[in-house]
Amino acid sequence: MRFWRLAREQLGTMGVLLVLTSCACLLVAGLPRATQASYDEALRRALSSAPAVLADLTVTMESSSREEDLRERAPFDSFDRLWREIMPARLRPLAAAGGHMSAKTIRTPITGTSGQSYINLGWLSDADRRVDWVRGRAPGAIATMRYEGRTIPVFEVGVVEEALSKMELRLGQTKIVGENDHAGVQIVGVFRAKDPADRYWSHHLDVLHVLRLQPLQKHITALVSEAGLGVLSGEERYLTYRWTLPVDARAASARAAGGLRAAVAEFDRLVALQPMGTAAPFRLRTALPKLLGDFLAELSTARTVMFLVLGGLLTVALGVIVLAVRLLAGRIDHALTLARARGGSLRQVAGTGAALTGLAVAPAALAGYALSYLVPGPVLPIVHAGPALVVLVAVGFAAVRLALVHRAPLHERRDDVAAARPSARRITLEVLVVVLASAGAYLLRARRLDDSAGQDPFLLLVPVALTGAAALIILRCYPYPLRLLVRLTARGRAAVPFLGLTRAARARPAGVLPVLILLPALGVSVFAAVISDGIAGTQLQASWQQVGAPIRMTSDIEVPADAIERVRGLAGVEQVVPAQTGEVQIGYGGERAEAIAVDVARWRQILGGTPLDLPALSDGALVSPELRGRGTFEIGWQSRLKLATRGVIESVPGFFTEGKFLVVPIDVQVRPAVNTLLIRGDASLSALARLVPSATVTSQETTLAAIRDDPLTSAVRWALVVVTVALAAYALAAVVLGLMVGAAERARAVSFLRTLGLSERQARRLTVLEILPVILVTALAGLGLGLGLPAALGPAVDLSPYAGDLPVGDYALDLFVPGALAAGLAAVAVLGAYAHTLISGQPRPRRRPPRGRPRRTGHRPAFRAQLGCA
């Protein structure tokens, strides 16, 4: 057997196999890299967008005696080196170089203010790089003074500009702080942060701003010099030392997120074991494990969805490649049969087919594998294993199939006359698969998802079982309605419908299997389209739910009436609805609730045509579920108000989603203190912010863009779109290959029928009618499977992290895209069948001219008798 000659004769088929294999390997190696890169970007954004005080690693120690005091910088530096030395190896890449140390007192009152004003003392190791002194000078040495008959230290301090006005301080002033152990605080400088937006300042908001821990309490932390650090003592004040190790979000990896949580716990344990000769324990303060946990919860859902769609894509791609291998095996079957009949061993025959397949798929797999490195992202194990799996499946299928077909020389088959009955064992197994798939879908909805062990295998197996069950049902049940149609067409005079439907009903299961690749392809692509559409719709709902209006302006203080009028007159503003929000007292006790006073009728007007629907309210109040059943109740706001309950509302768009809250008409207030504006129009957000400097301006459009711009959300939707397109292409390839696989048998049948008087047009119609029923049945089944999978898996797959934290469960039955996919594939399949008959049509048989007058024979009954179907 001449191997290379055989390969040259099958260049076309091998070229098809090469293209299919290279595309499959590119997808199976490139898509995981792209999705993993999106996962990493999502984690980095989550860490970088979180306040540094939550993400960074901060070691703290509270001094309570002079023996525990750190009075100079040297011990701070030695401890900083210690923390980095004992840090677990998995955590070290995440800890950025640098960091800083600090020492601060807390709850240090200004003497004589009855605990209403506090000046805490703080030392920052890098204050000289973080602040600019705009007035006065930097703090220096420590002095003393006499106070109430005692000598007390006087700290030179610097305060932020904001503290001068809000705490009524002035440069050069000396304040006495403390309750028992007094100290003097002389303000010698006023500073301003070099970069107030730096994440660094989230650790020291008490230095940069005056804080109100309670309504009447004001706190500020003043900066002292290193000389002042030598005088601070935990014996006299509440003194805390901190070592802050910043987290470098750029070094974070989604694959290492689970291990990082364990590493942080180990670091916490090691820090607590370092007494260093003092009795004060060290503690690690960080919210990094919670941030990682929240991210891993979102990642689990993303990985589940990706596994389902990418697994379906890989399965369909392998199925199409197997079809191409089967086509190649059919093309060389005659040559291999002759070789086997002339004494060729089974190993030679099977090896030749496997080598020919490997010659096509191995270079294609290498090409797809190499092209996947153009996709940015980390190299995962699947990048190496995926192409190897494709090659093994293709070569293995070729070898096994040829070995089974040619196990005996000169194999002859007549499967076209009657199909073998399936055994009782096979029927029992198929029924068991259908029952287990149905039971699995029910249990999955009942028990929901189990995230305790990572990826839930139950969730991953149920879609596969449902697809297999649907394929078995189609495989076994679709001939029966066709036989009814055959009986109806048998009564007619036209032979083509009868013959076409008869051949479709008698098709062997092996001949139908290539077309059934359409089932998972359509099922997964429709599932991806439905999920993508559900996420998009819920994102829109979430954006309106978060903002509550096309544009919302909120302020911590009252918005002046003239500012409201300027907003009304701004270009693009169509309507403005003022509102007042605040906390109210329920009854006369300590019960509190959030409230909004607004003209609900006008609010409903600006929400017209949006997904939001507010209940009408003219008087009384709409209350949250926690306040229901109270009838008429009294609240304390600007005055005492008696309100009747007019309804229960689950949430107030843009304001309240849980807890105790109520909505009241704005005219119940004698003088509303407007601090919120609800705006309809397309005005510039920056222009609105300039008109009301104290307000924060948000819009529904920017909120929706932020939701969609999330890396995980973008990765999920992008992958769904890519998989949908790829599956549609593979489904079309499956249809074409299915036609080519049965081309030889179909050509023989058509050639035989042509000798009996079948015209070319009738031959084309016959081929289309033979293919059309199974295409239509499979398309409808795939459409139903894709539409049913979201409902079956919906309770187990939480997609809310990708839809603004709203549950994605209301999958509206929009059949446009799914129907277009199914109809398009069915139409292309029919057109392909028709085109196939045009390309492979047999030449019209030649007839000798009749001698004498032709005799009428009534060919139709004889035509049917020869076919065995009269």
CSV table of N, CA and C in Angstrom, one decimal, residues 805-859:
chain,number,residue,atom,x,y,z
A,805,ASP,N,-25.5,42.8,41.3
A,805,ASP,CA,-26.0,42.1,42.5
A,805,ASP,C,-27.5,41.9,42.5
A,806,LEU,N,-28.1,41.9,41.4
A,806,LEU,CA,-29.5,41.5,41.3
A,806,LEU,C,-29.5,40.1,40.8
A,807,PRO,N,-30.4,39.2,41.3
A,807,PRO,CA,-30.5,37.8,40.8
A,807,PRO,C,-30.9,37.8,39.4
A,808,VAL,N,-30.2,37.0,38.6
A,808,VAL,CA,-30.6,36.8,37.2
A,808,VAL,C,-31.4,35.5,37.1
A,809,GLY,N,-32.7,35.6,37.2
A,809,GLY,CA,-33.6,34.4,37.2
A,809,GLY,C,-34.7,34.5,36.3
A,810,ASP,N,-35.1,35.7,35.9
A,810,ASP,CA,-36.2,35.9,35.0
A,810,ASP,C,-35.8,36.0,33.6
A,811,TYR,N,-35.6,34.8,33.0
A,811,TYR,CA,-35.2,34.7,31.6
A,811,TYR,C,-36.4,34.9,30.7
A,812,ALA,N,-36.6,36.1,30.2
A,812,ALA,CA,-37.7,36.3,29.3
A,812,ALA,C,-37.6,35.5,28.1
A,813,LEU,N,-38.7,35.0,27.6
A,813,LEU,CA,-38.7,34.1,26.5
A,813,LEU,C,-38.6,34.9,25.2
A,814,ASP,N,-37.4,35.4,24.9
A,814,ASP,CA,-37.1,36.1,23.7
A,814,ASP,C,-36.6,35.1,22.7
A,815,LEU,N,-37.4,34.7,21.7
A,815,LEU,CA,-37.0,33.7,20.8
A,815,LEU,C,-36.3,34.2,19.5
A,816,PHE,N,-36.0,35.5,19.5
A,816,PHE,CA,-35.4,36.0,18.3
A,816,PHE,C,-34.0,35.4,18.0
A,817,VAL,N,-33.1,35.6,18.9
A,817,VAL,CA,-31.7,35.1,18.7
A,817,VAL,C,-31.7,33.5,18.6
A,818,PRO,N,-32.3,32.9,19.7
A,818,PRO,CA,-32.3,31.4,19.6
A,818,PRO,C,-33.0,30.9,18.4
A,819,GLY,N,-34.2,31.5,18.1
A,819,GLY,CA,-34.9,31.0,16.9
A,819,GLY,C,-34.1,31.3,15.6
A,820,ALA,N,-33.4,32.4,15.6
A,820,ALA,CA,-32.6,32.7,14.4
A,820,ALA,C,-31.5,31.6,14.2
A,821,LEU,N,-30.9,31.2,15.4
A,821,LEU,CA,-29.8,30.2,15.3
A,821,LEU,C,-30.4,28.9,14.8
A,822,ALA,N,-31.5,28.5,15.4
A,822,ALA,CA,-32.1,27.2,14.9
A,822,ALA,C,-32.5,27.2,13.5
A,823,ALA,N,-33.3,28.3,13.1
A,823,ALA,CA,-33.8,28.4,11.8
A,823,ALA,C,-32.6,28.6,10.8
A,824,GLY,N,-31.6,29.3,11.1
A,824,GLY,CA,-30.5,29.5,10.2
A,824,GLY,C,-29.8,28.2,9.9
A,825,LEU,N,-29.5,27.4,11.0
A,825,LEU,CA,-28.8,26.2,10.8
A,825,LEU,C,-29.7,25.2,10.0
A,826,ALA,N,-31.0,25.1,10.3
A,826,ALA,CA,-31.8,24.3,9.5
A,826,ALA,C,-31.9,24.7,8.0
A,827,ALA,N,-32.0,26.0,7.8
A,827,ALA,CA,-32.0,26.5,6.4
A,827,ALA,C,-30.7,26.1,5.7
A,828,VAL,N,-29.6,26.4,6.3
A,828,VAL,CA,-28.3,26.1,5.7
A,828,VAL,C,-28.2,24.6,5.5
A,829,ALA,N,-28.7,23.8,6.4
A,829,ALA,CA,-28.6,22.3,6.2
A,829,ALA,C,-29.4,21.9,4.9
A,830,VAL,N,-30.6,22.4,4.8
A,830,VAL,CA,-31.4,22.1,3.6
A,830,VAL,C,-30.7,22.6,2.3
A,831,LEU,N,-30.2,23.8,2.4
A,831,LEU,CA,-29.5,24.4,1.2
A,831,LEU,C,-28.3,23.5,0.9
A,832,GLY,N,-27.6,23.1,1.9
A,832,GLY,CA,-26.4,22.3,1.7
A,832,GLY,C,-26.8,20.9,1.1
A,833,ALA,N,-27.9,20.4,1.5
A,833,ALA,CA,-28.3,19.1,0.9
A,833,ALA,C,-28.7,19.3,-0.6
A,834,TYR,N,-29.3,20.4,-0.8
A,834,TYR,CA,-29.7,20.7,-2.2
A,834,TYR,C,-28.5,20.9,-3.1
A,835,ALA,N,-27.5,21.7,-2.5
A,835,ALA,CA,-26.3,22.0,-3.3
A,835,ALA,C,-25.5,20.7,-3.5
A,836,HIS,N,-25.5,19.8,-2.5
A,836,HIS,CA,-24.8,18.6,-2.6
A,836,HIS,C,-25.3,17.7,-3.8
A,837,THR,N,-26.6,17.7,-4.0
A,837,THR,CA,-27.2,17.0,-5.1
A,837,THR,C,-26.8,17.6,-6.4
A,838,LEU,N,-26.6,18.9,-6.4
A,838,LEU,CA,-26.2,19.5,-7.7
A,838,LEU,C,-24.7,19.2,-8.0
A,839,ILE,N,-23.9,19.2,-6.9
A,839,ILE,CA,-22.5,18.9,-7.2
A,839,ILE,C,-22.2,17.5,-7.5
A,840,SER,N,-22.9,16.5,-6.8
A,840,SER,CA,-22.6,15.1,-6.9
A,840,SER,C,-23.7,14.4,-7.8
A,841,GLY,N,-24.5,15.2,-8.6
A,841,GLY,CA,-25.5,14.5,-9.4
A,841,GLY,C,-24.9,13.6,-10.4
A,842,GLN,N,-25.6,12.5,-10.6
A,842,GLN,CA,-25.2,11.4,-11.5
A,842,GLN,C,-25.6,11.8,-13.0
A,843,PRO,N,-24.8,11.5,-13.9
A,843,PRO,CA,-25.2,11.7,-15.3
A,843,PRO,C,-26.4,10.9,-15.7
A,844,ARG,N,-27.2,11.5,-16.5
A,844,ARG,CA,-28.4,10.9,-17.0
A,844,ARG,C,-28.1,9.6,-17.8
A,845,PRO,N,-28.6,8.4,-17.5
A,845,PRO,CA,-28.3,7.2,-18.2
A,845,PRO,C,-28.7,7.3,-19.7
A,846,ARG,N,-27.9,6.7,-20.5
A,846,ARG,CA,-28.2,6.7,-21.9
A,846,ARG,C,-29.2,5.6,-22.2
A,847,ARG,N,-30.1,5.9,-23.1
A,847,ARG,CA,-31.1,4.9,-23.6
A,847,ARG,C,-31.0,4.6,-25.1
A,848,ARG,N,-31.2,3.4,-25.5
A,848,ARG,CA,-31.3,3.2,-26.9
A,848,ARG,C,-32.6,3.7,-27.5
A,849,PRO,N,-32.6,4.2,-28.7
A,849,PRO,CA,-33.9,4.7,-29.2
A,849,PRO,C,-34.8,3.5,-29.4
A,850,PRO,N,-36.1,3.6,-29.0
A,850,PRO,CA,-37.0,2.5,-29.1
A,850,PRO,C,-37.3,2.2,-30.6
A,851,ARG,N,-37.5,0.9,-30.8
A,851,ARG,CA,-37.9,0.4,-32.1
A,851,ARG,C,-39.4,0.2,-32.2
A,852,GLY,N,-40.0,0.9,-33.1
A,852,GLY,CA,-41.4,0.8,-33.2
A,852,GLY,C,-42.1,1.6,-32.2
A,853,ARG,N,-43.4,1.4,-32.0
A,853,ARG,CA,-44.2,2.1,-31.1
A,853,ARG,C,-43.9,1.7,-29.7
A,854,PRO,N,-43.6,2.7,-28.8
A,854,PRO,CA,-43.4,2.3,-27.4
A,854,PRO,C,-44.7,1.8,-26.7
A,855,ARG,N,-44.4,0.8,-25.8
A,855,ARG,CA,-45.5,0.2,-25.1
A,855,ARG,C,-45.7,0.8,-23.8
A,856,ARG,N,-46.9,1.1,-23.4
A,856,ARG,CA,-47.3,1.6,-22.1
A,856,ARG,C,-47.2,0.5,-21.1
A,857,THR,N,-46.4,0.6,-20.0
A,857,THR,CA,-46.2,-0.4,-19.0
A,857,THR,C,-46.8,-0.1,-17.7
A,858,GLY,N,-47.1,1.2,-17.5
A,858,GLY,CA,-47.6,1.6,-16.1
A,858,GLY,C,-46.4,1.4,-15.1
A,859,HIS,N,-45.5,2.3,-15.3
A,859,HIS,CA,-44.2,2.1,-14.5
A,859,HIS,C,-44.3,2.4,-13.0
